[in-house]
Structure formats: C-alpha cells, structure tokens
Short mmCIF file of C-alpha atoms in Angstrom, two decimals:
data_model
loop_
_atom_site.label_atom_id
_atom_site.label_comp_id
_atom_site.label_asym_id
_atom_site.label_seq_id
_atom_site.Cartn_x
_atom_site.Cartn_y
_atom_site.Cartn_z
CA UNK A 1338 -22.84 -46.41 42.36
CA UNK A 1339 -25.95 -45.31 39.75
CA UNK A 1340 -28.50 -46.65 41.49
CA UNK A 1341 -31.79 -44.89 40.28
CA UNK A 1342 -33.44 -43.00 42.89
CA UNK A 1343 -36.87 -44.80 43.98
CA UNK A 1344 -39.93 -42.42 43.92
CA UNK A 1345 -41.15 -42.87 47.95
CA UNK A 1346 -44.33 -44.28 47.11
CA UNK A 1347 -46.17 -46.66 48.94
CA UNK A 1348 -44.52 -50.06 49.48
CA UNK A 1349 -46.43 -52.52 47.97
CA UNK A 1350 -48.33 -55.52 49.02
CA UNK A 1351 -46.41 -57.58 51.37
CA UNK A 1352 -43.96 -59.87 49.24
CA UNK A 1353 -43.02 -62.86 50.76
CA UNK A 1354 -39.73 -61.90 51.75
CA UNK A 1355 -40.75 -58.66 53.06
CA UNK A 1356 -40.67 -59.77 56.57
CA UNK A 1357 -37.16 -61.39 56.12
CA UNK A 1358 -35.69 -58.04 54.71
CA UNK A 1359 -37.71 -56.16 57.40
CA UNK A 1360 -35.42 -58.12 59.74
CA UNK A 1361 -32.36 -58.12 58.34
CA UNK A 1362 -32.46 -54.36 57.85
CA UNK A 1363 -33.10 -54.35 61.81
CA UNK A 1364 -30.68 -56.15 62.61
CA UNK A 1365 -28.12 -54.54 60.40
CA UNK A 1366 -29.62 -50.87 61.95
CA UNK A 1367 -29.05 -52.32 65.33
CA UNK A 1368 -25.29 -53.55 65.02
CA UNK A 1369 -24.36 -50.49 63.43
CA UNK A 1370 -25.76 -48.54 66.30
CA UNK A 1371 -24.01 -50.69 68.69
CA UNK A 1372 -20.46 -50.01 67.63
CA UNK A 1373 -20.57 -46.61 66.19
CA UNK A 1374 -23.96 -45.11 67.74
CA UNK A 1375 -27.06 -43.78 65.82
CA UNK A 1376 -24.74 -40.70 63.40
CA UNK A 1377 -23.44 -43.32 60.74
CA UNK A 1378 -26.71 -44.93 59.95
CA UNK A 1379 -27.57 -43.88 56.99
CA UNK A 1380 -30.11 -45.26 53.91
CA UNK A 1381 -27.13 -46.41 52.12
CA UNK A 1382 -25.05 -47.21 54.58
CA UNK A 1383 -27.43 -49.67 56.38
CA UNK A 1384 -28.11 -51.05 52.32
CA UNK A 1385 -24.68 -52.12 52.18
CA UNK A 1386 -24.59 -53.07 55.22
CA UNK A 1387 -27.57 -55.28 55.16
CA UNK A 1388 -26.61 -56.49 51.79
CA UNK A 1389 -29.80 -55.18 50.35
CA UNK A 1390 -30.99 -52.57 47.68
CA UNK A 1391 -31.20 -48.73 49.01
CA UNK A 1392 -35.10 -49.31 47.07
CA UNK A 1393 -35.89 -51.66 49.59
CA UNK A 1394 -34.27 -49.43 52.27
CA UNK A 1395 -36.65 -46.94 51.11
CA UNK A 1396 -39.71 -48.82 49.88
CA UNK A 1397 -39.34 -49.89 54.32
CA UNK A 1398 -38.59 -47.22 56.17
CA UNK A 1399 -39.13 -43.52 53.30
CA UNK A 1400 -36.84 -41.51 55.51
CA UNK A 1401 -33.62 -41.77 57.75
CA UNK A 1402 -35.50 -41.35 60.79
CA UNK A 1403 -38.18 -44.22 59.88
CA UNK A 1404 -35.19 -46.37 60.58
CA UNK A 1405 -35.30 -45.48 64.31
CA UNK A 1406 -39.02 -45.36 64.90
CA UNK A 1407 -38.94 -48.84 63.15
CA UNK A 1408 -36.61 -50.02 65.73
CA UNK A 1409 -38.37 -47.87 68.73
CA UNK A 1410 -41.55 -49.66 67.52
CA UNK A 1411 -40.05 -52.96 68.28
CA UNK A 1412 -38.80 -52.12 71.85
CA UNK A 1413 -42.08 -50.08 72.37
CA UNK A 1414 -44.19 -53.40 71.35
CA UNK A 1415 -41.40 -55.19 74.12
CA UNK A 1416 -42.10 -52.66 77.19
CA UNK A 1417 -45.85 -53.12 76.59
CA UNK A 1418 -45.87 -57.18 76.83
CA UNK A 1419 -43.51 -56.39 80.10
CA UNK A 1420 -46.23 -53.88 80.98
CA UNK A 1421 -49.30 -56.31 80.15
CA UNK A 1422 -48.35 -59.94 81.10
CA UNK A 1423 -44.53 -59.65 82.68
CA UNK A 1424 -44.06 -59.98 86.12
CA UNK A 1425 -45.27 -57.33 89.08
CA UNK A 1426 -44.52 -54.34 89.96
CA UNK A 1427 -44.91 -53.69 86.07
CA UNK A 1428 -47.23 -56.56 85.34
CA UNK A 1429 -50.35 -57.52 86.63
CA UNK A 1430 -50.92 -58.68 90.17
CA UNK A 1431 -49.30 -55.79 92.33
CA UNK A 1432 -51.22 -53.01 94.33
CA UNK A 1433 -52.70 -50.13 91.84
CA UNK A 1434 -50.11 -47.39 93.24
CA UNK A 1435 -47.24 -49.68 93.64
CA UNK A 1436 -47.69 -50.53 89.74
CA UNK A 1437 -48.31 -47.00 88.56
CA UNK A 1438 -44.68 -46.11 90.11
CA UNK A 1439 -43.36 -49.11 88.96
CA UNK A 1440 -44.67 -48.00 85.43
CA UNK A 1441 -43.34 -44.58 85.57
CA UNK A 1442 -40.37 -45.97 86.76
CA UNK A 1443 -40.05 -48.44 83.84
CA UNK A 1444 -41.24 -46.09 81.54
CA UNK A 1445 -38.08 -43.61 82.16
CA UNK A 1446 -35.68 -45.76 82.36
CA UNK A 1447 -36.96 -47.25 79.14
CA UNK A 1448 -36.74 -43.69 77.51
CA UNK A 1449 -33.55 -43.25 78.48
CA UNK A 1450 -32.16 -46.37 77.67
CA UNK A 1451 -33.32 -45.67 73.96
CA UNK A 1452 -32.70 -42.32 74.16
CA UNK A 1453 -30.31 -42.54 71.11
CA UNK A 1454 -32.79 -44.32 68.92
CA UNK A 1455 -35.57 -42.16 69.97
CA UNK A 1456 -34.17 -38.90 69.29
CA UNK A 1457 -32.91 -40.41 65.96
CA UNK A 1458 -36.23 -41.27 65.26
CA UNK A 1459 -37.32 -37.62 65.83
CA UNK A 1460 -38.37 -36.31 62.40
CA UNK A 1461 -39.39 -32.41 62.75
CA UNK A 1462 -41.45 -33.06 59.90
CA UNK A 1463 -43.78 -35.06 61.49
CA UNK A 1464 -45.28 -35.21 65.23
CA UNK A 1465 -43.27 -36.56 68.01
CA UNK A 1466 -43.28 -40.93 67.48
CA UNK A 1467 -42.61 -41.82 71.16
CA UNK A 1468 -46.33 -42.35 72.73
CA UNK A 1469 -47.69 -42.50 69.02
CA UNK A 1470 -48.40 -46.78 70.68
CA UNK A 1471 -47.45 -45.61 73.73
CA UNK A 1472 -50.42 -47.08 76.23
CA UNK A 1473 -49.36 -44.60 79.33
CA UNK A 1474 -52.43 -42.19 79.25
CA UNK A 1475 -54.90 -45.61 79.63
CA UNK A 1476 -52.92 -47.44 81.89
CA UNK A 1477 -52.96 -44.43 84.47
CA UNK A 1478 -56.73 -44.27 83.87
CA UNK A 1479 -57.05 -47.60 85.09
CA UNK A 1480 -54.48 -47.55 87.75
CA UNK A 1481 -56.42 -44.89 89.10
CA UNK A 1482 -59.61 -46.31 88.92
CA UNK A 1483 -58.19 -49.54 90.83
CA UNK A 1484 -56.97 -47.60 93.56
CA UNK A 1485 -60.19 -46.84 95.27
CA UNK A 1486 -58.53 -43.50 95.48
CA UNK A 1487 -61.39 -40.74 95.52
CA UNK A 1488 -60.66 -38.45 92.96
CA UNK A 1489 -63.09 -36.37 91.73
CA UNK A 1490 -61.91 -35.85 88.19
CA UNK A 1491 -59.92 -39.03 87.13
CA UNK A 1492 -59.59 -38.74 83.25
CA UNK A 1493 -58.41 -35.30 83.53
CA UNK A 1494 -56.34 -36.10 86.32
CA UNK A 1495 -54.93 -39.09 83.93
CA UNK A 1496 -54.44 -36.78 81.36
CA UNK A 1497 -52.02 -34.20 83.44
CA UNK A 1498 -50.28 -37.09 84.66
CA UNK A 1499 -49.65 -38.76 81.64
CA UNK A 1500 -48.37 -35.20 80.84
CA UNK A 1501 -45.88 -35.16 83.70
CA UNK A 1502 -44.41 -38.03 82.90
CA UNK A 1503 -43.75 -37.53 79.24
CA UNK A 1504 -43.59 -34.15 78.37
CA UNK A 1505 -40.29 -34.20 80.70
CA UNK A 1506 -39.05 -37.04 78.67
CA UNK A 1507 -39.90 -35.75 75.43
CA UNK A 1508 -38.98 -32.63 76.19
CA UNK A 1509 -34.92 -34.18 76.83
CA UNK A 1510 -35.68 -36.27 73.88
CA UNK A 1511 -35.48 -32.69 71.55
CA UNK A 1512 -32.78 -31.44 72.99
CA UNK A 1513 -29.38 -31.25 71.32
CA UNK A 1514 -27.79 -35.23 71.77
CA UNK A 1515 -24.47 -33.57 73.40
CA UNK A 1516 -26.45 -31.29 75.60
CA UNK A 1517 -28.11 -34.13 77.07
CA UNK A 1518 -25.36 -37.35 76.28
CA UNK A 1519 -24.19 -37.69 80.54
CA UNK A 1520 -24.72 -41.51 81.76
CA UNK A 1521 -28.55 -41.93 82.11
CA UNK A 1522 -28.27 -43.48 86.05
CA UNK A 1523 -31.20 -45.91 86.78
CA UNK A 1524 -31.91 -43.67 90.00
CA UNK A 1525 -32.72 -40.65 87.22
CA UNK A 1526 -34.74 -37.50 89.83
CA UNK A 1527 -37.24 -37.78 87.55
CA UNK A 1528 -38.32 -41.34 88.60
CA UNK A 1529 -37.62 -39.97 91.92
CA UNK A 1530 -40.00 -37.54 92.19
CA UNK A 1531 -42.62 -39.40 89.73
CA UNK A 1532 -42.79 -41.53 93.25
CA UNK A 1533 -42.82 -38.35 95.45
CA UNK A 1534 -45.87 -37.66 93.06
CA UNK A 1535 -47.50 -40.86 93.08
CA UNK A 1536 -47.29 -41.53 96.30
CA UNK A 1537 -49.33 -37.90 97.32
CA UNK A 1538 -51.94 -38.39 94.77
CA UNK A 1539 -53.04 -41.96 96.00
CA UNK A 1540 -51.94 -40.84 99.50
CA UNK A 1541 -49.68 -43.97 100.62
CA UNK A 1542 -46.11 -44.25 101.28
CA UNK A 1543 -43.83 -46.66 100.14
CA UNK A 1544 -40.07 -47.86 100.70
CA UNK A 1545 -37.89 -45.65 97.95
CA UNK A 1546 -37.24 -48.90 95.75
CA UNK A 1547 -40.20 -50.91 96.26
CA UNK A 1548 -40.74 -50.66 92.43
CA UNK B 181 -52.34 -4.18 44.23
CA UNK B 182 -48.86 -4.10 42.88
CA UNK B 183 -46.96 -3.12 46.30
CA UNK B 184 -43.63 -4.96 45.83
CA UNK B 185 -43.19 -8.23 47.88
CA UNK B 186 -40.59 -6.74 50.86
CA UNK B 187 -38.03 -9.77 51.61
CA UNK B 188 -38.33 -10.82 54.93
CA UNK B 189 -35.11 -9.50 56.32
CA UNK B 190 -34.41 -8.30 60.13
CA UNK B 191 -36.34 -5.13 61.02
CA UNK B 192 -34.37 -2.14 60.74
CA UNK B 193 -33.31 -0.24 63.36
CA UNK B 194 -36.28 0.95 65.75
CA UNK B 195 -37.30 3.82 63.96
CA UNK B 196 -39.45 6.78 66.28
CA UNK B 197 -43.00 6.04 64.56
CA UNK B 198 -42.34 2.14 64.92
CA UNK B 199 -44.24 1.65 68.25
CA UNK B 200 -46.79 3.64 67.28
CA UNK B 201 -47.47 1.42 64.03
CA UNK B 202 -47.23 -1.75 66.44
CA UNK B 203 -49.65 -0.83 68.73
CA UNK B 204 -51.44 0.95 65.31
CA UNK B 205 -51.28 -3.05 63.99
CA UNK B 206 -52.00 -4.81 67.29
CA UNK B 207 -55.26 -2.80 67.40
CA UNK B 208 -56.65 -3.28 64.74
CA UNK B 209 -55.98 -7.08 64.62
CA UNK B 210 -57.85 -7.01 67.90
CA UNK B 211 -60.83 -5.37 66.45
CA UNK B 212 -61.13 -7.77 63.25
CA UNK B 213 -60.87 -10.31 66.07
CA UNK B 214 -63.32 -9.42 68.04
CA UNK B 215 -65.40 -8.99 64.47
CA UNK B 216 -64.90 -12.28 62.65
CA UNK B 217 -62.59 -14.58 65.01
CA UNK B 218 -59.14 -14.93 63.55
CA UNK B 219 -59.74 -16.17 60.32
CA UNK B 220 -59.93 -13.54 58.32
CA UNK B 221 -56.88 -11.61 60.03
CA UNK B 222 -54.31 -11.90 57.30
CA UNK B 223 -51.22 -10.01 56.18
CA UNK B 224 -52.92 -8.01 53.34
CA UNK B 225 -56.21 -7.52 55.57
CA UNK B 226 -54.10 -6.02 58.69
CA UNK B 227 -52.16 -3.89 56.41
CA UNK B 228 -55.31 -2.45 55.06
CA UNK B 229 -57.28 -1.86 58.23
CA UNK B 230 -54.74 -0.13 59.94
CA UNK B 231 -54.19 1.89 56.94
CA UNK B 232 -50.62 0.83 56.60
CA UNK B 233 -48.27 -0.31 53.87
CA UNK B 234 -47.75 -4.01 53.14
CA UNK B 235 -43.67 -3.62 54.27
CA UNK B 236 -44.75 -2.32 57.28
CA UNK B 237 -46.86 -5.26 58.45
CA UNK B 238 -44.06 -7.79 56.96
CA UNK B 239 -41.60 -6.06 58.77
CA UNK B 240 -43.15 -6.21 61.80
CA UNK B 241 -44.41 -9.50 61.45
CA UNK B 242 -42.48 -11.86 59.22
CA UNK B 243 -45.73 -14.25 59.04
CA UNK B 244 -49.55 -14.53 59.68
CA UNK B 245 -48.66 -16.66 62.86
CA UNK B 246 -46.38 -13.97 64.25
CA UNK B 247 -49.22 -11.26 64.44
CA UNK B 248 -51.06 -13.84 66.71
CA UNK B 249 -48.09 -14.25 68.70
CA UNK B 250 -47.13 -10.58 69.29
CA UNK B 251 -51.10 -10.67 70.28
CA UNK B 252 -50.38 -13.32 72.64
CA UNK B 253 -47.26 -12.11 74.34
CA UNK B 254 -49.36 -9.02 74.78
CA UNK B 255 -51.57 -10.96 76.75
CA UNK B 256 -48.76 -13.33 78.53
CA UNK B 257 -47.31 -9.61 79.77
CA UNK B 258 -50.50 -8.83 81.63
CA UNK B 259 -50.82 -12.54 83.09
CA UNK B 260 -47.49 -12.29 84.01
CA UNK B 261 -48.39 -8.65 85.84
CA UNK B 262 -51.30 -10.22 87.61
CA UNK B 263 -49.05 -13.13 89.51
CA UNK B 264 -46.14 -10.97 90.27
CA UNK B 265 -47.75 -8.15 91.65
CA UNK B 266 -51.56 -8.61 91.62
CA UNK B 267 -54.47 -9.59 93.83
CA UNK B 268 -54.06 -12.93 96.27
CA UNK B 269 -54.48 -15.46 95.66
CA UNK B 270 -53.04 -15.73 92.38
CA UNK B 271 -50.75 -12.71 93.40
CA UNK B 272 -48.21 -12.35 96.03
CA UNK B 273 -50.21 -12.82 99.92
CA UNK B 274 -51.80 -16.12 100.14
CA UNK B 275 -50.71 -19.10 101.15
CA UNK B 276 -48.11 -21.23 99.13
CA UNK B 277 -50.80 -24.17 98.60
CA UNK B 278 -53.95 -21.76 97.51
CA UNK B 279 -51.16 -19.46 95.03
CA UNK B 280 -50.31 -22.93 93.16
CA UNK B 281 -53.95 -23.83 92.69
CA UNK B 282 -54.78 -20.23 91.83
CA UNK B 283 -52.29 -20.37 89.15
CA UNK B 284 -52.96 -23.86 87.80
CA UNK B 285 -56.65 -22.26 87.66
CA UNK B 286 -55.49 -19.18 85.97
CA UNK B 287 -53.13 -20.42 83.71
CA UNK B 288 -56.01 -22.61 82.05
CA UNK B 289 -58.76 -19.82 82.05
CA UNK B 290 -55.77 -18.19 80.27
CA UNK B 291 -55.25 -20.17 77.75
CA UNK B 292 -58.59 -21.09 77.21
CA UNK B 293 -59.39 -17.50 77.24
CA UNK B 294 -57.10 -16.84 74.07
CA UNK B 295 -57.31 -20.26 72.50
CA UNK B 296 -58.01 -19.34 69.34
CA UNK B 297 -55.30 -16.28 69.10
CA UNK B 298 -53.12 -19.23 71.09
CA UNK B 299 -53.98 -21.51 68.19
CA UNK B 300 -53.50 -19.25 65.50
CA UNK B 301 -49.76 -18.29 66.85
CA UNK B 302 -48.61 -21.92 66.24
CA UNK B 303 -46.42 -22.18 63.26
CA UNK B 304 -45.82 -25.56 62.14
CA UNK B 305 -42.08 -24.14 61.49
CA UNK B 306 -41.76 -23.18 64.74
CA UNK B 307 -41.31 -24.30 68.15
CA UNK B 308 -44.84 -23.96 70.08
CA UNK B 309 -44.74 -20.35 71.27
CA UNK B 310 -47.22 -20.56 74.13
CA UNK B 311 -44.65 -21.01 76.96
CA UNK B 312 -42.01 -19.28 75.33
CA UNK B 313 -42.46 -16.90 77.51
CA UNK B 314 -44.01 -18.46 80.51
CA UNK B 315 -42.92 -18.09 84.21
CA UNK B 316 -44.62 -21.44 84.90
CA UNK B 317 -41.66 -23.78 85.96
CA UNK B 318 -40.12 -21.18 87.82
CA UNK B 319 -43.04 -19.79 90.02
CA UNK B 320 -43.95 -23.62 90.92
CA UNK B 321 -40.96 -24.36 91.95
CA UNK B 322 -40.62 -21.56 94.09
CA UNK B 323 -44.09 -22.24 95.54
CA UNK B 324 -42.91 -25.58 96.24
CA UNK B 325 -40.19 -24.45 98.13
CA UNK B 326 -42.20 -22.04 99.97
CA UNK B 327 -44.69 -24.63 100.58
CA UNK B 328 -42.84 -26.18 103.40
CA UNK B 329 -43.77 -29.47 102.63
CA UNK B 330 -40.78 -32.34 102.22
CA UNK B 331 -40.25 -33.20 98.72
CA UNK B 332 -37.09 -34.67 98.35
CA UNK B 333 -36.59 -33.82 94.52
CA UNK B 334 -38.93 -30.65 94.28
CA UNK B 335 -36.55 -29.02 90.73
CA UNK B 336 -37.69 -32.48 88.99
CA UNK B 337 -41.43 -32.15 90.65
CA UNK B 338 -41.79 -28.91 89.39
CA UNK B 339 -41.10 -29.61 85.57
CA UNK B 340 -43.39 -32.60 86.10
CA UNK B 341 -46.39 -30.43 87.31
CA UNK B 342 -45.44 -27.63 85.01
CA UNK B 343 -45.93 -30.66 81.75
CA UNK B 344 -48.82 -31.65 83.93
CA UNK B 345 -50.41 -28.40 83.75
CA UNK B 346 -49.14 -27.19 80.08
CA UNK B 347 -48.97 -30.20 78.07
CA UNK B 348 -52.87 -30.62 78.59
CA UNK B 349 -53.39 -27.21 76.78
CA UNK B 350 -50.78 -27.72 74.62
CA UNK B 351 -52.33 -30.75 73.12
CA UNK B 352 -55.77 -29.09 72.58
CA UNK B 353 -54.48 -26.24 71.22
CA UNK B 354 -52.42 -27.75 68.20
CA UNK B 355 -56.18 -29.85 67.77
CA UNK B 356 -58.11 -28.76 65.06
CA UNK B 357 -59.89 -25.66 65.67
CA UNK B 358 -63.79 -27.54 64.96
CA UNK B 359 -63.08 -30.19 67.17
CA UNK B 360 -62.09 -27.65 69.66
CA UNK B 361 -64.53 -24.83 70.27
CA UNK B 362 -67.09 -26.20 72.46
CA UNK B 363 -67.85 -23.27 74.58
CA UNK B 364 -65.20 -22.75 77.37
CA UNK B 365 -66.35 -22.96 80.95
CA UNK B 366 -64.36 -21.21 83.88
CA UNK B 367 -64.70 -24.74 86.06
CA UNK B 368 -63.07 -27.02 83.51
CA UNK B 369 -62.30 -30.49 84.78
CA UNK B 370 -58.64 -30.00 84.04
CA UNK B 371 -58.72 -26.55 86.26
CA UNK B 372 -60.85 -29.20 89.01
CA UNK B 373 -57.93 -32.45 88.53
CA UNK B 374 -55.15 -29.48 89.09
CA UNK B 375 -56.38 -28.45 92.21
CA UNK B 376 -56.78 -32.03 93.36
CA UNK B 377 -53.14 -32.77 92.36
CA UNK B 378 -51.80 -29.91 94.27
CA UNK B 379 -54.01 -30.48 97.27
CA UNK B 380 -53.10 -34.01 97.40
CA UNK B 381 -49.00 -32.90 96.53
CA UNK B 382 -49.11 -30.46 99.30
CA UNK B 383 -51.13 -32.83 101.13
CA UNK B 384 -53.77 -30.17 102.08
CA UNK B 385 -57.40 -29.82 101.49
CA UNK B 386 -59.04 -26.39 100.79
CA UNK B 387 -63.03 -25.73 99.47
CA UNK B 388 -63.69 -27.12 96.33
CA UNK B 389 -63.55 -22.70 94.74
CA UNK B 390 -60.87 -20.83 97.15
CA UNK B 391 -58.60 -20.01 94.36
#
C-alpha cells in the first residue's frame, strides 16, 4: 500500500461522522484485543481492520498508545458513573469507610482487569494516563470528611492515601507485561491490606468482604 | 573554547586520581550551589570551577542531571547512615511505632531539604532517581513486623505506606520549580498526616512532636 503519510496535526473540527468512526475504530481496537491481546494492534492493522483510512486512525488517536488510553478513557468514564450513581458499597448511600474500601477495592480490581489496555496505553513520552480523570484523590477527601473521623490533617492525609493506592498500581502497570502477566485474583493483597488500612485510619472494623 | 566534544562512552577503568576529581567536582558543585541555587551549575561551569577539563566532568557525569544525582546519592548515603546506625528515634532504640513516624518525618525534611538538587537530578529520560536508592520499603516493613501489631498482609501494607509517603514528594518534586519554592517548614502537614496514619495503623497515640 502507498498511502501518504498524514502530518499528526490537529484533527479538525468535528465532522459529522467523526463520532461514528470514533466508534467503529473502538470497537475494531476492542475485538482485536479480545482474541489476540493488546501486541497486534497496530495503526494499520486496526485501519484495515476497521475498514477505515490509517489518516483517520491517526487524525483520532496520533500514536499507538492513544489507541489504549482512548479505550481506558471509556472504561474510566464507566467506573466513575458506578462510582457516582451505581449502587452501594461503591455508590452513594453506604457508610463513609465502608465506601472508601469498597472504592479501593473497585478501583484495583478495575486496574487489573484493564491492566493490558492500560499498560498499552503507557506512552514514556508522556506522563502516566491512568488517574489523568481519575476522581480517587477527591473522593477520599470527601470520604474522609463524611466520616466524622478526627483527623487533624485531612487533605494531606487524602493525598498519601490516594498515593497508596495508586502508586502500587501504577507502579505494576510499568513493569515488563510478562513479569507481571499471572491471573489477577479478585482477592489481590493489595485490596487486602487497602482494608487493613482503611479500617485503622477511620478506626472501625468490618467483616473481610463487606465491600 | 575548542576542547573536543568527548563521546559519552563508559568511564574507563578507575584510574588513582579519579576519586579525588569526584569529590574535586562534587565540591565545587556544592559551593556554586550554595552561591546561586542550581541553575547555573552546568557542565562547562563545573568543569571550570573545579579547574578541570571538559572530558573529565563528561566522564564522570554523562549529563547535567547526573551531577545532581551523584549530589543526591551523596546525601541519600548519610540519611541512610543516620537510620541504620544513628540517634533514636529515627535510629536503632526506640520503639517500632515512634522509628516509623521518625522516619516518615525524616524522610520528608529530607527531601524537602534537597528539593531543588532532588529536582534538578530528574531526567525526563530517566526513571525518577530519588528512591533509587532508598531503604524505604524495606525498613517499613520490617518496622511493621517489629511492631507487633496484627496485620494480616503487612509485605502489601508496606509498599502502600512506602507510595503513601514517597509518591507525595515525588509529585512535588517533578512540579515546576516556581510553583514549588514556598519556604519549607520542618512541621509540614504531610510530615503531621504521616504520623497520624501510622499512629492510627499501629493503633497507638504518641504527643503530637516525639519523633
């Protein structure tokens, strides 16, 4: 094939089918991932898969790894409605510390369900996507707040949590995909001990699976 | 100057004057420090205060960022010194509970200490060297275990406080340098929200300045 190379400008206004080919080259990314994993999605390959230009493959998504934050943006935007307006633990309407496990919880099994996609999506020339709509560090905040917990430096305190649940994550997330491959279990330590934590900090104690 | 531009290959074999040019080097880097912050600290600059050849300074360094970080592991060396064999608290003697605050407390003085040398170390082509050599997961998990309190998954705990604690620092130190010099206090909140974490962890509850 001679197709020209497309200069990775800025895509232009929104044409009308835009959204159409936004979802089609989704879709495409996402059964290709599905029966031979993240390695063989490529900008041409998805193209031809998706029966589309590579320019609009590029015009979307600029590099390979756009591809898979376009696709972690989706299930990101998906965990936060869960988060927001789904039923509790997660949602609204449970205690404060029963929903900040149940959000740590969620949160790690979420990362490691899309573990695949998310390391895809790692670009090292840009800063780590996962968290980039990530909502964790405010939804602490105000989990703490609700708890009637006294804690004499909340927002700091929100910060180092928010740290000890991610950084973990993220840290796994950059690691080499075979180093880290095993089956993810849903019982993962880390959401383990994210209890342990939670638990100390607002100083109740729960059943181990009440999230 | 027409010194010829010295490729940056391996350093040859340690040669008898070469410590004395490092420490020659990591002196006078200190000094233009301690003169005019770290700006003005580059390759040429160094090679000319310490009255050394360009080669010298590229061999020992390979870039800017790696005089900061020699600088900094300099520093890490002593901090290191000070836990494993220095005063109590934050050396060996006190109790489990008071060490891990004294360390969360030290650890951020640390790093606040030597933010900007800390700051100037990061190279965007490089991993984040702050940590690199760090003895932070390790020591709180074994002050964990010494703690005698029951935590049934303390190896995932301790990575989780050890992102709580580092990521914080991490974060401010790859911020813009303007946005973050506000003068450094020793009672920073984050140094306040660490000691409540490990108080309410280890489920203990010491004066608001033991460590």
């Amino acid at each position: 094939m001679n197709f020209p190379v497309v200069p990775l400008g800025k895509p232009r206004g929104e044409r009308a089918d835009a959204a159409r080919n936004r979802e089609q080259l989704l879709a495409a990314a996402r059964a290709m991932i599905a029966e031979h994993g993240t390695r063989k999605v490529t900008m041409d390959a998805l193209a031809e898969r998706a029966g589309l230009g590579k320019g609009t493959v590029f015009r979307r998504f600029r590099t390979r790894a756009g591809i898979f934050r376009a696709l972690l943006d989706e299930e990101e935007r998906r965990f936060q409605e869960r988060v927001l307006s789904g039923p509790p633990p997660l949602g609204p309407g449970a205690d404060p510390a029963q929903r900040l496990i149940a959000y740590g919880r969620a949160r790690i099994a979420f990362l490691l369900e899309h573990h695949a996609i998310a390391r895809a999506a790692l670009d090292r020339a840009q800063p780590i996507p996962v968290g980039e709509v990530a909502m964790t560090r405010p939804h602490i905040r105000m989990l703490l707040g609700l708890s009637g917990s006294r804690l004499p430096h909340p927002d700091t305190l929100a910060v180092q949590l928010t740290a000890a649940l991610e950084g973990p994550l993220l840290l796994y997330l950059s690691m080499d995909e075979d180093a880290a491959s095993p089956a993810m279990e849903a019982a993962h330590p880390l959401a383990e001990s994210w209890q342990t934590l939670i638990e100390r900090v607002l100083q109740v104690d729960l059943p181990p699976e009440e999230a």
